[in-house]
Amino acid sequence: GSTTTSREEKEANLFAAALLMPAPWLHAAGKELDDDDSFIETLANRFDVSDQACFIRLQQLNIIESYIAQDYGKPRRQQAMAF
């Protein structure tokens, strides 16, 4: 069995996300992109991470929010928090 606790795993995931997608680099890369539905996929490819990991990191940095209603859950950049 694993001796890793849930808290330790969360901390490790946060560290890995910050290491692979540093906030200043993510902001700089985001400024170069058009505001379309594929910007998460584009950023994920640029940083060589999964779309899900990129999405979570963008949420952690308060860059995007998720809409569920009419937009079918597609992430959008927040108006108040642009790259």
Short mmCIF file of N, CA and C in Angstrom, two decimals:
data_model
loop_
_atom_site.label_atom_id
_atom_site.label_comp_id
_atom_site.label_asym_id
_atom_site.label_seq_id
_atom_site.Cartn_x
_atom_site.Cartn_y
_atom_site.Cartn_z
N GLY A 1 0.81 -1.19 0.00
CA GLY A 1 0.00 0.00 0.00
C GLY A 1 0.85 1.25 0.00
N SER A 2 0.23 2.32 -0.36
CA SER A 2 0.90 3.61 -0.43
C SER A 2 0.91 4.29 0.93
N THR A 3 2.00 4.96 1.24
CA THR A 3 2.09 5.70 2.49
C THR A 3 1.85 7.19 2.26
N THR A 4 1.50 7.57 1.04
CA THR A 4 1.24 8.97 0.70
C THR A 4 -0.17 9.34 1.12
N THR A 5 -0.29 10.47 1.82
CA THR A 5 -1.61 10.93 2.23
C THR A 5 -2.22 11.78 1.11
N SER A 6 -3.51 11.99 1.22
CA SER A 6 -4.23 12.80 0.24
C SER A 6 -3.65 14.23 0.21
N ARG A 7 -3.34 14.75 1.38
CA ARG A 7 -2.77 16.10 1.46
C ARG A 7 -1.42 16.17 0.77
N GLU A 8 -0.59 15.17 1.00
CA GLU A 8 0.74 15.13 0.37
C GLU A 8 0.62 15.04 -1.15
N GLU A 9 -0.35 14.27 -1.61
CA GLU A 9 -0.54 14.13 -3.05
C GLU A 9 -1.01 15.46 -3.66
N LYS A 10 -1.90 16.16 -2.98
CA LYS A 10 -2.37 17.47 -3.46
C LYS A 10 -1.21 18.46 -3.52
N GLU A 11 -0.37 18.46 -2.49
CA GLU A 11 0.78 19.35 -2.46
C GLU A 11 1.76 19.01 -3.59
N ALA A 12 1.96 17.73 -3.84
CA ALA A 12 2.85 17.30 -4.92
C ALA A 12 2.28 17.74 -6.28
N ASN A 13 0.97 17.61 -6.45
CA ASN A 13 0.34 18.04 -7.71
C ASN A 13 0.47 19.55 -7.91
N LEU A 14 0.27 20.32 -6.84
CA LEU A 14 0.42 21.78 -6.93
C LEU A 14 1.86 22.15 -7.30
N PHE A 15 2.82 21.49 -6.66
CA PHE A 15 4.23 21.74 -6.95
C PHE A 15 4.55 21.42 -8.40
N ALA A 16 4.08 20.26 -8.86
CA ALA A 16 4.35 19.84 -10.24
C ALA A 16 3.74 20.83 -11.24
N ALA A 17 2.52 21.27 -10.98
CA ALA A 17 1.86 22.22 -11.87
C ALA A 17 2.63 23.54 -11.93
N ALA A 18 3.08 24.01 -10.76
CA ALA A 18 3.84 25.26 -10.72
C ALA A 18 5.19 25.11 -11.40
N LEU A 19 5.78 23.94 -11.29
CA LEU A 19 7.07 23.69 -11.92
C LEU A 19 6.95 23.60 -13.44
N LEU A 20 5.93 22.88 -13.91
CA LEU A 20 5.75 22.69 -15.35
C LEU A 20 5.10 23.87 -16.04
N MET A 21 4.27 24.63 -15.30
CA MET A 21 3.54 25.76 -15.87
C MET A 21 3.67 26.97 -14.95
N PRO A 22 4.87 27.57 -14.87
CA PRO A 22 5.04 28.73 -14.00
C PRO A 22 4.09 29.86 -14.40
N ALA A 23 3.51 30.51 -13.43
CA ALA A 23 2.51 31.54 -13.69
C ALA A 23 2.99 32.60 -14.69
N PRO A 24 4.21 33.15 -14.54
CA PRO A 24 4.64 34.19 -15.50
C PRO A 24 4.71 33.66 -16.93
N TRP A 25 5.17 32.42 -17.10
CA TRP A 25 5.26 31.83 -18.44
C TRP A 25 3.87 31.57 -19.00
N LEU A 26 2.96 31.11 -18.15
CA LEU A 26 1.60 30.83 -18.59
C LEU A 26 0.90 32.12 -19.01
N HIS A 27 1.07 33.18 -18.23
CA HIS A 27 0.50 34.48 -18.58
C HIS A 27 1.08 34.99 -19.90
N ALA A 28 2.38 34.89 -20.06
CA ALA A 28 3.02 35.37 -21.30
C ALA A 28 2.54 34.57 -22.51
N ALA A 29 2.46 33.26 -22.36
CA ALA A 29 2.00 32.42 -23.47
C ALA A 29 0.54 32.72 -23.80
N GLY A 30 -0.26 32.95 -22.78
CA GLY A 30 -1.68 33.23 -22.98
C GLY A 30 -1.94 34.52 -23.72
N LYS A 31 -1.06 35.50 -23.52
CA LYS A 31 -1.23 36.79 -24.20
C LYS A 31 -1.08 36.66 -25.72
N GLU A 32 -0.37 35.63 -26.15
CA GLU A 32 -0.13 35.41 -27.58
C GLU A 32 -1.29 34.72 -28.27
N LEU A 33 -2.24 34.19 -27.51
CA LEU A 33 -3.30 33.36 -28.08
C LEU A 33 -4.58 34.16 -28.32
N ASP A 34 -5.35 33.70 -29.30
CA ASP A 34 -6.68 34.22 -29.52
C ASP A 34 -7.60 33.63 -28.47
N ASP A 35 -8.66 34.35 -28.15
CA ASP A 35 -9.62 33.88 -27.16
C ASP A 35 -10.63 32.96 -27.85
N ASP A 36 -10.23 31.72 -28.10
CA ASP A 36 -11.13 30.77 -28.74
C ASP A 36 -11.24 29.52 -27.88
N ASP A 37 -12.02 28.57 -28.34
CA ASP A 37 -12.29 27.37 -27.55
C ASP A 37 -11.09 26.45 -27.41
N SER A 38 -10.06 26.63 -28.21
CA SER A 38 -8.93 25.70 -28.17
C SER A 38 -7.71 26.25 -27.43
N PHE A 39 -7.87 27.38 -26.72
CA PHE A 39 -6.67 27.95 -26.10
C PHE A 39 -6.10 27.06 -25.01
N ILE A 40 -6.94 26.27 -24.32
CA ILE A 40 -6.41 25.36 -23.30
C ILE A 40 -5.59 24.27 -23.96
N GLU A 41 -6.12 23.71 -25.02
CA GLU A 41 -5.38 22.66 -25.74
C GLU A 41 -4.06 23.20 -26.28
N THR A 42 -4.08 24.42 -26.80
CA THR A 42 -2.86 25.04 -27.33
C THR A 42 -1.83 25.24 -26.23
N LEU A 43 -2.28 25.78 -25.09
CA LEU A 43 -1.36 25.98 -23.96
C LEU A 43 -0.84 24.63 -23.43
N ALA A 44 -1.72 23.66 -23.32
CA ALA A 44 -1.31 22.33 -22.83
C ALA A 44 -0.24 21.74 -23.73
N ASN A 45 -0.42 21.87 -25.02
CA ASN A 45 0.59 21.36 -25.96
C ASN A 45 1.90 22.12 -25.81
N ARG A 46 1.82 23.42 -25.63
CA ARG A 46 3.03 24.23 -25.49
C ARG A 46 3.84 23.85 -24.25
N PHE A 47 3.13 23.53 -23.16
CA PHE A 47 3.80 23.17 -21.91
C PHE A 47 3.95 21.67 -21.73
N ASP A 48 3.51 20.90 -22.72
CA ASP A 48 3.62 19.44 -22.71
C ASP A 48 2.96 18.82 -21.49
N VAL A 49 1.73 19.26 -21.23
CA VAL A 49 0.93 18.71 -20.14
C VAL A 49 -0.44 18.34 -20.71
N SER A 50 -1.24 17.65 -19.93
CA SER A 50 -2.59 17.29 -20.38
C SER A 50 -3.49 18.52 -20.38
N ASP A 51 -4.55 18.45 -21.16
CA ASP A 51 -5.54 19.54 -21.17
C ASP A 51 -6.11 19.75 -19.77
N GLN A 52 -6.37 18.64 -19.08
CA GLN A 52 -6.95 18.71 -17.74
C GLN A 52 -5.99 19.40 -16.77
N ALA A 53 -4.72 19.06 -16.83
CA ALA A 53 -3.74 19.70 -15.94
C ALA A 53 -3.65 21.19 -16.23
N CYS A 54 -3.68 21.56 -17.50
CA CYS A 54 -3.63 22.97 -17.87
C CYS A 54 -4.88 23.70 -17.39
N PHE A 55 -6.04 23.08 -17.58
CA PHE A 55 -7.30 23.66 -17.14
C PHE A 55 -7.28 23.92 -15.63
N ILE A 56 -6.83 22.94 -14.86
CA ILE A 56 -6.77 23.08 -13.40
C ILE A 56 -5.81 24.19 -13.01
N ARG A 57 -4.65 24.26 -13.67
CA ARG A 57 -3.68 25.31 -13.35
C ARG A 57 -4.25 26.69 -13.66
N LEU A 58 -4.96 26.83 -14.78
CA LEU A 58 -5.57 28.11 -15.12
C LEU A 58 -6.64 28.49 -14.11
N GLN A 59 -7.36 27.51 -13.59
CA GLN A 59 -8.33 27.78 -12.53
C GLN A 59 -7.62 28.22 -11.25
N GLN A 60 -6.52 27.55 -10.91
CA GLN A 60 -5.77 27.91 -9.70
C GLN A 60 -5.29 29.35 -9.76
N LEU A 61 -4.94 29.79 -10.96
CA LEU A 61 -4.43 31.15 -11.14
C LEU A 61 -5.54 32.16 -11.39
N ASN A 62 -6.79 31.71 -11.30
CA ASN A 62 -7.96 32.57 -11.51
C ASN A 62 -7.96 33.22 -12.89
N ILE A 63 -7.50 32.49 -13.89
CA ILE A 63 -7.49 33.00 -15.26
C ILE A 63 -8.76 32.61 -15.99
N ILE A 64 -9.31 31.47 -15.66
CA ILE A 64 -10.54 31.03 -16.32
C ILE A 64 -11.57 30.60 -15.29
N GLU A 65 -12.79 30.52 -15.74
CA GLU A 65 -13.85 29.93 -14.94
C GLU A 65 -14.62 28.98 -15.85
N SER A 66 -15.34 28.09 -15.26
CA SER A 66 -16.05 27.08 -16.05
C SER A 66 -17.54 27.41 -16.10
N TYR A 67 -18.11 27.34 -17.28
CA TYR A 67 -19.54 27.51 -17.47
C TYR A 67 -20.14 26.15 -17.78
N ILE A 68 -21.26 25.85 -17.20
CA ILE A 68 -21.89 24.56 -17.44
C ILE A 68 -23.17 24.71 -18.26
N ALA A 69 -23.92 25.76 -18.06
CA ALA A 69 -25.25 25.91 -18.66
C ALA A 69 -25.24 25.82 -20.18
N GLN A 70 -25.33 26.93 -20.86
CA GLN A 70 -25.48 26.93 -22.31
C GLN A 70 -24.18 26.67 -23.04
N ASP A 71 -23.08 26.79 -22.36
CA ASP A 71 -21.80 26.67 -23.04
C ASP A 71 -21.22 25.27 -22.96
N TYR A 72 -21.99 24.31 -22.48
CA TYR A 72 -21.58 22.90 -22.44
C TYR A 72 -20.26 22.69 -21.70
N GLY A 73 -19.99 23.53 -20.70
CA GLY A 73 -18.81 23.34 -19.88
C GLY A 73 -17.50 23.79 -20.50
N LYS A 74 -17.56 24.46 -21.65
CA LYS A 74 -16.31 24.93 -22.26
C LYS A 74 -15.73 26.06 -21.41
N PRO A 75 -14.45 25.99 -21.09
CA PRO A 75 -13.84 27.05 -20.28
C PRO A 75 -13.69 28.34 -21.07
N ARG A 76 -13.84 29.44 -20.38
CA ARG A 76 -13.64 30.76 -20.96
C ARG A 76 -12.76 31.58 -20.03
N ARG A 77 -12.04 32.51 -20.59
CA ARG A 77 -11.25 33.40 -19.74
C ARG A 77 -12.21 34.32 -18.99
N GLN A 78 -11.86 34.65 -17.79
CA GLN A 78 -12.66 35.59 -17.02
C GLN A 78 -12.43 36.98 -17.61
N GLN A 79 -13.49 37.76 -17.64
CA GLN A 79 -13.37 39.11 -18.17
C GLN A 79 -12.46 39.97 -17.29
N ALA A 80 -12.55 39.81 -15.99
CA ALA A 80 -11.78 40.64 -15.06
C ALA A 80 -10.33 40.18 -14.93
N MET A 81 -10.04 38.97 -15.34
CA MET A 81 -8.70 38.44 -15.12
C MET A 81 -8.14 37.96 -16.45
N ALA A 82 -7.69 38.86 -17.27
CA ALA A 82 -7.13 38.49 -18.57
C ALA A 82 -5.65 38.15 -18.40
N PHE A 83 -5.11 37.52 -19.42
CA PHE A 83 -3.69 37.20 -19.42
C PHE A 83 -2.92 38.44 -19.40
#
